Tab-separated table of C-alpha atoms in Angstrom:
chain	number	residue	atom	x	y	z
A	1	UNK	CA	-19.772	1.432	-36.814
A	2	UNK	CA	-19.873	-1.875	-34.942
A	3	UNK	CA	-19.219	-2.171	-30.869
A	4	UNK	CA	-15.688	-3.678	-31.535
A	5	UNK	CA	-14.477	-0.194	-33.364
A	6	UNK	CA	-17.066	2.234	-31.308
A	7	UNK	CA	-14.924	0.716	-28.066
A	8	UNK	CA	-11.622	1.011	-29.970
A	9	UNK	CA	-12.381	4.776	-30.254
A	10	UNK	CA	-13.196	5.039	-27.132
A	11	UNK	CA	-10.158	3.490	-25.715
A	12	UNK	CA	-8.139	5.611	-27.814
A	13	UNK	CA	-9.984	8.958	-27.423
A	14	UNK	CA	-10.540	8.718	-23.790
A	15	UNK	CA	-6.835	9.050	-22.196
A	16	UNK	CA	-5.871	10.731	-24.774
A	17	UNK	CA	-8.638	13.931	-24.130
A	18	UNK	CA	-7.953	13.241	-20.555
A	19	UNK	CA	-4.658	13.639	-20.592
A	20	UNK	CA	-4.510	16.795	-22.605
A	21	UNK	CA	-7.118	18.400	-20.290
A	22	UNK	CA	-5.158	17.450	-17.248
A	23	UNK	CA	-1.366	18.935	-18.653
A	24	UNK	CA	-3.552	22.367	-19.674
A	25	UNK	CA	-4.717	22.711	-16.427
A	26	UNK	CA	-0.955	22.440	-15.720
A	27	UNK	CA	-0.493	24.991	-17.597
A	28	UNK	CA	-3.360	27.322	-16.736
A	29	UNK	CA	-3.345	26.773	-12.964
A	30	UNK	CA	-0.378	24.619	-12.127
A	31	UNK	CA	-2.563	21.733	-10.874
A	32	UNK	CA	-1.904	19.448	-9.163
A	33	UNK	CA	0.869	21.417	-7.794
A	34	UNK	CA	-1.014	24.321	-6.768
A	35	UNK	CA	-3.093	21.848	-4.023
A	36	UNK	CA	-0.200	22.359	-1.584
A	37	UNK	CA	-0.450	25.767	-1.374
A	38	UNK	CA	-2.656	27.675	1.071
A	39	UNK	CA	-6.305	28.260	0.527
A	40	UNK	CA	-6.190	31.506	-0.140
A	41	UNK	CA	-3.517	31.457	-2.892
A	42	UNK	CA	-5.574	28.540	-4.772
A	43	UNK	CA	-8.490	30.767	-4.804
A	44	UNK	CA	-7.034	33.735	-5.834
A	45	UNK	CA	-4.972	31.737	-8.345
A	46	UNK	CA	-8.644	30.275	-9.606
A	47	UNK	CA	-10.320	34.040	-9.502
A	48	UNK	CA	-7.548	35.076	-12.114
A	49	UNK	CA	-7.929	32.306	-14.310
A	50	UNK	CA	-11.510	33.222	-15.130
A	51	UNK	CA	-14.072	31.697	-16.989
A	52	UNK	CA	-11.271	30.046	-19.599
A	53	UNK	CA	-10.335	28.116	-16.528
A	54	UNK	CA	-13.732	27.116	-15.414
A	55	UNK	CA	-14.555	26.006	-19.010
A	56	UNK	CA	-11.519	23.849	-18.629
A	57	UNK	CA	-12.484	22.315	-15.599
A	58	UNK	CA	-15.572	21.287	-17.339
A	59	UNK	CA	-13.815	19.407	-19.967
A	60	UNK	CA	-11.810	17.638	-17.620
A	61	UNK	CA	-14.656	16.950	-15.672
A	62	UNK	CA	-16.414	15.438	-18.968
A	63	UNK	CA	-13.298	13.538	-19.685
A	64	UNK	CA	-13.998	11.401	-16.799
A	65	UNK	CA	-17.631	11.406	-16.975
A	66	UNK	CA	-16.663	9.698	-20.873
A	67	UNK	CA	-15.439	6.660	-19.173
A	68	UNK	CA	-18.946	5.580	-18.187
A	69	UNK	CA	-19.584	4.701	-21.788
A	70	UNK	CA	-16.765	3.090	-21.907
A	71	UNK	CA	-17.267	0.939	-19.222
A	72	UNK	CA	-20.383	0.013	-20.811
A	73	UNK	CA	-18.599	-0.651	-24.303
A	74	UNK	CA	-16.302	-2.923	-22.875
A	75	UNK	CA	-18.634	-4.692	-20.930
A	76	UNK	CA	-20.261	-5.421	-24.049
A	77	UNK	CA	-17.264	-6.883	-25.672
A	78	UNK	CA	-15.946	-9.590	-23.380
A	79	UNK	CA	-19.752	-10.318	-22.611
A	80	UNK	CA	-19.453	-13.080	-24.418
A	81	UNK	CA	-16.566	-14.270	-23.324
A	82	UNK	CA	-16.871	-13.706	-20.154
A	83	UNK	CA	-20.053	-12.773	-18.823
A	84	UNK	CA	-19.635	-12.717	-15.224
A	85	UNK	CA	-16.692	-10.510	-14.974
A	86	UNK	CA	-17.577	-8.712	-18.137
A	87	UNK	CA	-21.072	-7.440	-15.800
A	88	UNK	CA	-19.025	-7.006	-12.557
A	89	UNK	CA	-16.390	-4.934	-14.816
A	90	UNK	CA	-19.258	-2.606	-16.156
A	91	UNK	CA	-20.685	-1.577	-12.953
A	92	UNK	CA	-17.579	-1.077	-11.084
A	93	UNK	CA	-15.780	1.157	-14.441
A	94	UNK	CA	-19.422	3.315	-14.619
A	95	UNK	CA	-18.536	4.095	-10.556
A	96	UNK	CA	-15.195	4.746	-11.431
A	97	UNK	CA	-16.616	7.290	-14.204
A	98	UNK	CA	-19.051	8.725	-11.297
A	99	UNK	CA	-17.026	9.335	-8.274
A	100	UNK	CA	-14.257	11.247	-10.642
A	101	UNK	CA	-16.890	13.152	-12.111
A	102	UNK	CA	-18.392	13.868	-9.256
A	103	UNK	CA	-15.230	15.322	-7.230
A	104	UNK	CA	-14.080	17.347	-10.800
A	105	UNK	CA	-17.496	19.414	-11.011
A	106	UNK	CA	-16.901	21.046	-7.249
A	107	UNK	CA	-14.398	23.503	-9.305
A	108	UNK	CA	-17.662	24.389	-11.996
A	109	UNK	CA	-20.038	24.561	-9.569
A	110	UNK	CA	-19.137	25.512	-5.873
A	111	UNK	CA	-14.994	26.571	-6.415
A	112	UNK	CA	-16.268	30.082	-8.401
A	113	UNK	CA	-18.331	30.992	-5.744
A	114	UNK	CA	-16.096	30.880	-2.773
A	115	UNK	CA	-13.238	32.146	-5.096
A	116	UNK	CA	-15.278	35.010	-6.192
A	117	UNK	CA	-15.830	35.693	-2.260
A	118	UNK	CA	-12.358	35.743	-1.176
A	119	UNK	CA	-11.095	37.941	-4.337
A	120	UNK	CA	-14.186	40.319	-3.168
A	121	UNK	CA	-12.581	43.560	-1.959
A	122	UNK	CA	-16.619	44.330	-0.118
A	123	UNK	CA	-16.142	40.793	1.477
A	124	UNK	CA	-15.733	40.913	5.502
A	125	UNK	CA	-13.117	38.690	6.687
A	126	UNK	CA	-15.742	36.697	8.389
A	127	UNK	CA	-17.035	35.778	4.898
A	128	UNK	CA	-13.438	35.031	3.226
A	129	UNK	CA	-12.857	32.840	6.157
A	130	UNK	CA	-15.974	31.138	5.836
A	131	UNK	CA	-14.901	30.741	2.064
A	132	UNK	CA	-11.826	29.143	2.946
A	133	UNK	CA	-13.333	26.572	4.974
A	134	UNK	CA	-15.930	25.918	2.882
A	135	UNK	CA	-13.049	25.013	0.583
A	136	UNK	CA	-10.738	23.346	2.554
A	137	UNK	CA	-13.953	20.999	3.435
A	138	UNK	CA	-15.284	20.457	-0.020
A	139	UNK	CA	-11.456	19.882	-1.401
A	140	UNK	CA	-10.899	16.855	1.257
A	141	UNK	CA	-14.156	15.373	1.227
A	142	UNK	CA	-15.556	15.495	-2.518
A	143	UNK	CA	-11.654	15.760	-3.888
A	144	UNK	CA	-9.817	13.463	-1.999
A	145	UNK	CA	-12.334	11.183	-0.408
A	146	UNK	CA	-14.677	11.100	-3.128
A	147	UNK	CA	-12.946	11.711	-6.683
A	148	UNK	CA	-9.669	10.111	-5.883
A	149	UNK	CA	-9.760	7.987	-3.252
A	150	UNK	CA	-12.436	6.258	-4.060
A	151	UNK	CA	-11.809	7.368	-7.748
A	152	UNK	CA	-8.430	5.612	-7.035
A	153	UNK	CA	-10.335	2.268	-5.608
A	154	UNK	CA	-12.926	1.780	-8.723
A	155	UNK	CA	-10.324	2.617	-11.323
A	156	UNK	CA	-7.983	0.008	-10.053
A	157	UNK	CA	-10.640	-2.401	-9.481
A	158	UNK	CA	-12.280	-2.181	-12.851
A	159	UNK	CA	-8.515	-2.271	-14.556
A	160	UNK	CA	-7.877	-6.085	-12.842
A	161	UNK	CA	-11.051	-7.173	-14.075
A	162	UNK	CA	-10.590	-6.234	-17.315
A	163	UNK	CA	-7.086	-7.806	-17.324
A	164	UNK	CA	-8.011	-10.695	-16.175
A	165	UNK	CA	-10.980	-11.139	-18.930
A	166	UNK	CA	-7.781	-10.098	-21.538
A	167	UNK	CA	-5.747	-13.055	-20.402
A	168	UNK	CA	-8.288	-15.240	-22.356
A	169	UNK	CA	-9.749	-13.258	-25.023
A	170	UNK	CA	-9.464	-13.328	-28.727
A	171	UNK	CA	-9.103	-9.196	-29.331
A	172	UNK	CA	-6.211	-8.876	-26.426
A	173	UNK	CA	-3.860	-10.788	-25.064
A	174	UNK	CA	-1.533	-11.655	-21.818
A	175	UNK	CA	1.083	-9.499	-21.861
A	176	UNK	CA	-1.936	-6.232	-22.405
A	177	UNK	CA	-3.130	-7.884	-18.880
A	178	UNK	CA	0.011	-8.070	-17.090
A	179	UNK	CA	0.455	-4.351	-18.060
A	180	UNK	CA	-2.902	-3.709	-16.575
A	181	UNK	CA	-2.807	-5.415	-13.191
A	182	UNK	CA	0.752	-3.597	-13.197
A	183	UNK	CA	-0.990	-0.159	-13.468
A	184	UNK	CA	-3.508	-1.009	-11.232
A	185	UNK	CA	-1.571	-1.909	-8.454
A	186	UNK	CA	0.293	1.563	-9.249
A	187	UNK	CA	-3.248	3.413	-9.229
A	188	UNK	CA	-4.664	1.623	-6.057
A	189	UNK	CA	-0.712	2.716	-4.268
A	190	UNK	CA	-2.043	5.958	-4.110
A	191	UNK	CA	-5.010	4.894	-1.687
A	192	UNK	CA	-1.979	5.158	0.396
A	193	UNK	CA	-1.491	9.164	0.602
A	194	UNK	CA	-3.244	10.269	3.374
A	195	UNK	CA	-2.018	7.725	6.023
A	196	UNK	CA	1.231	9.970	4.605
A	197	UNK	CA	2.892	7.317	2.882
A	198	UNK	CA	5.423	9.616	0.386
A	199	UNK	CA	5.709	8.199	-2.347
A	200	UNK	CA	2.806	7.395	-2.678
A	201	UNK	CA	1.821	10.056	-5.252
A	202	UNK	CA	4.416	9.856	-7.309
A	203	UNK	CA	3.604	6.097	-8.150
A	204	UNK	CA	0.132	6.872	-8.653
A	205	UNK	CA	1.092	10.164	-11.020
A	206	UNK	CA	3.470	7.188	-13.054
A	207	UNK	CA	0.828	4.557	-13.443
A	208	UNK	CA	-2.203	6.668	-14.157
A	209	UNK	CA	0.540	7.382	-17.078
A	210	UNK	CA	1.442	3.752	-17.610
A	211	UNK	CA	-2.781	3.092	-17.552
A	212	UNK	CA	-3.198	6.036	-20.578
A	213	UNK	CA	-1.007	4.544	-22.816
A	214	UNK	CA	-2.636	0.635	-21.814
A	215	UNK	CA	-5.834	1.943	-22.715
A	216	UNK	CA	-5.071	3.668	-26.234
A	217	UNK	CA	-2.396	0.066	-26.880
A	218	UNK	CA	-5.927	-1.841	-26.253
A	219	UNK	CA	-8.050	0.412	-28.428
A	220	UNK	CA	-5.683	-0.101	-31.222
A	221	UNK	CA	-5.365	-3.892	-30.891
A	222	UNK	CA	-8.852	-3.596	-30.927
A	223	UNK	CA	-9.446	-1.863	-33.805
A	224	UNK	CA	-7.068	-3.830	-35.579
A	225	UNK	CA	-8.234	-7.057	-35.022
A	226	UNK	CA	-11.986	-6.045	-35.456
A	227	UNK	CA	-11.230	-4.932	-39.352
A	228	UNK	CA	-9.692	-8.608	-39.947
């Protein structure tokens, strides 16, 4: 299998897994919903879910980790073309990959601990409390500073460079770009949520939506144009 059809699959596969991974955590744990409850309901929530539901964290986790290698596969198909922004584009979409990654694996690795703590019958309340701040700490600085803020930040970023490079390229076209800058700018809106800006989520939610179904539209142009 050449690049061309390896990044197709990719581009197709990738939002796709995500996307199933994130609605069954939906369904398992009513994420992202159950964030705005208190601490102590998440956890307990978390504790009941069991290992099904760390498992499933995990493949979330690994659906962002995939879009490393697809930074990396894209990079290597507008090299040519563009081999500037095609290098810029592959650094900036692995961090994207990283910092998402990154935030997802506090609920494998650190998330069962403190949950297992606070559904603890033996555990003082010294120790739940402890717990819940442990939490509440991890949750703002690995989730939202880490996996989606800055999450939010590289994704955007590396989805304008690529539409840009698509505006002159022989395996996409202009209108694929304009989509992408669209989403983007949707994406990059929700850097906007903690300074409390409302509706801020709710346009990110949409475009990470509108981004899905631009990535698996490019892997099939892609592919397409590859086998002719």
């Amino acid at each position: 299998m050449n690049k061309y059809r390896s990044t197709a699959l990719f581009l197709i596969v990738v939002p796709l897994a995500f996307n199933v991974a994130f609605f069954a955590l939906g369904g398992a744990f009513e994420y992202p919903d159950i964030l705005r409850q208190p601490t102590a309901d998440i956890l307990q929530k978390f504790s009941a879910g069991g290992s099904s539901l760390v498992a499933l964290w995990y493949a979330f986790a690994l659906t962002a980790l995939l879009s490393v290698p697809l930074a990396l596969l894209l990079q290597s198909v507008f090299e040519d073309e563009h081999p500037q922004l095609a290098r810029a584009a592959g650094v900036i979409g692995v961090l994207a990959g990283l910092v998402q990654t990154l935030g997802l694996f506090r609920w494998v690795f650190l998330v069962p601990t403190l949950a297992a703590t606070v559904a603890d019958p033996a555990a003082t309340p010294g120790l739940r409390d402890a717990a819940m701040i442990a939490f509440e700490s991890a949750h703002q600085y690995l989730g939202v500073a880490v996996g989606e803020h800055l999450g939010y930040f590289f994704t955007g970023t590396w989805t304008i460079l690529l539409s840009v490079m698509m505006f002159r390229s022989r395996w996409f076209n202009r209108g694929l770009g304009i989509v992408g800058i669209s989403a983007a700018i949707g994406i990059m809106v929700g850097l906007l949520e903690p300074a409390g800006v409302e509706f801020a989520g709710l346009v990110n939610a949409l475009s990470y939506i509108v981004w899905s179904v631009w990535l698996v539209t490019a892997g099939l142009l892609l592919f397409r144009r590859s086998a002719s």
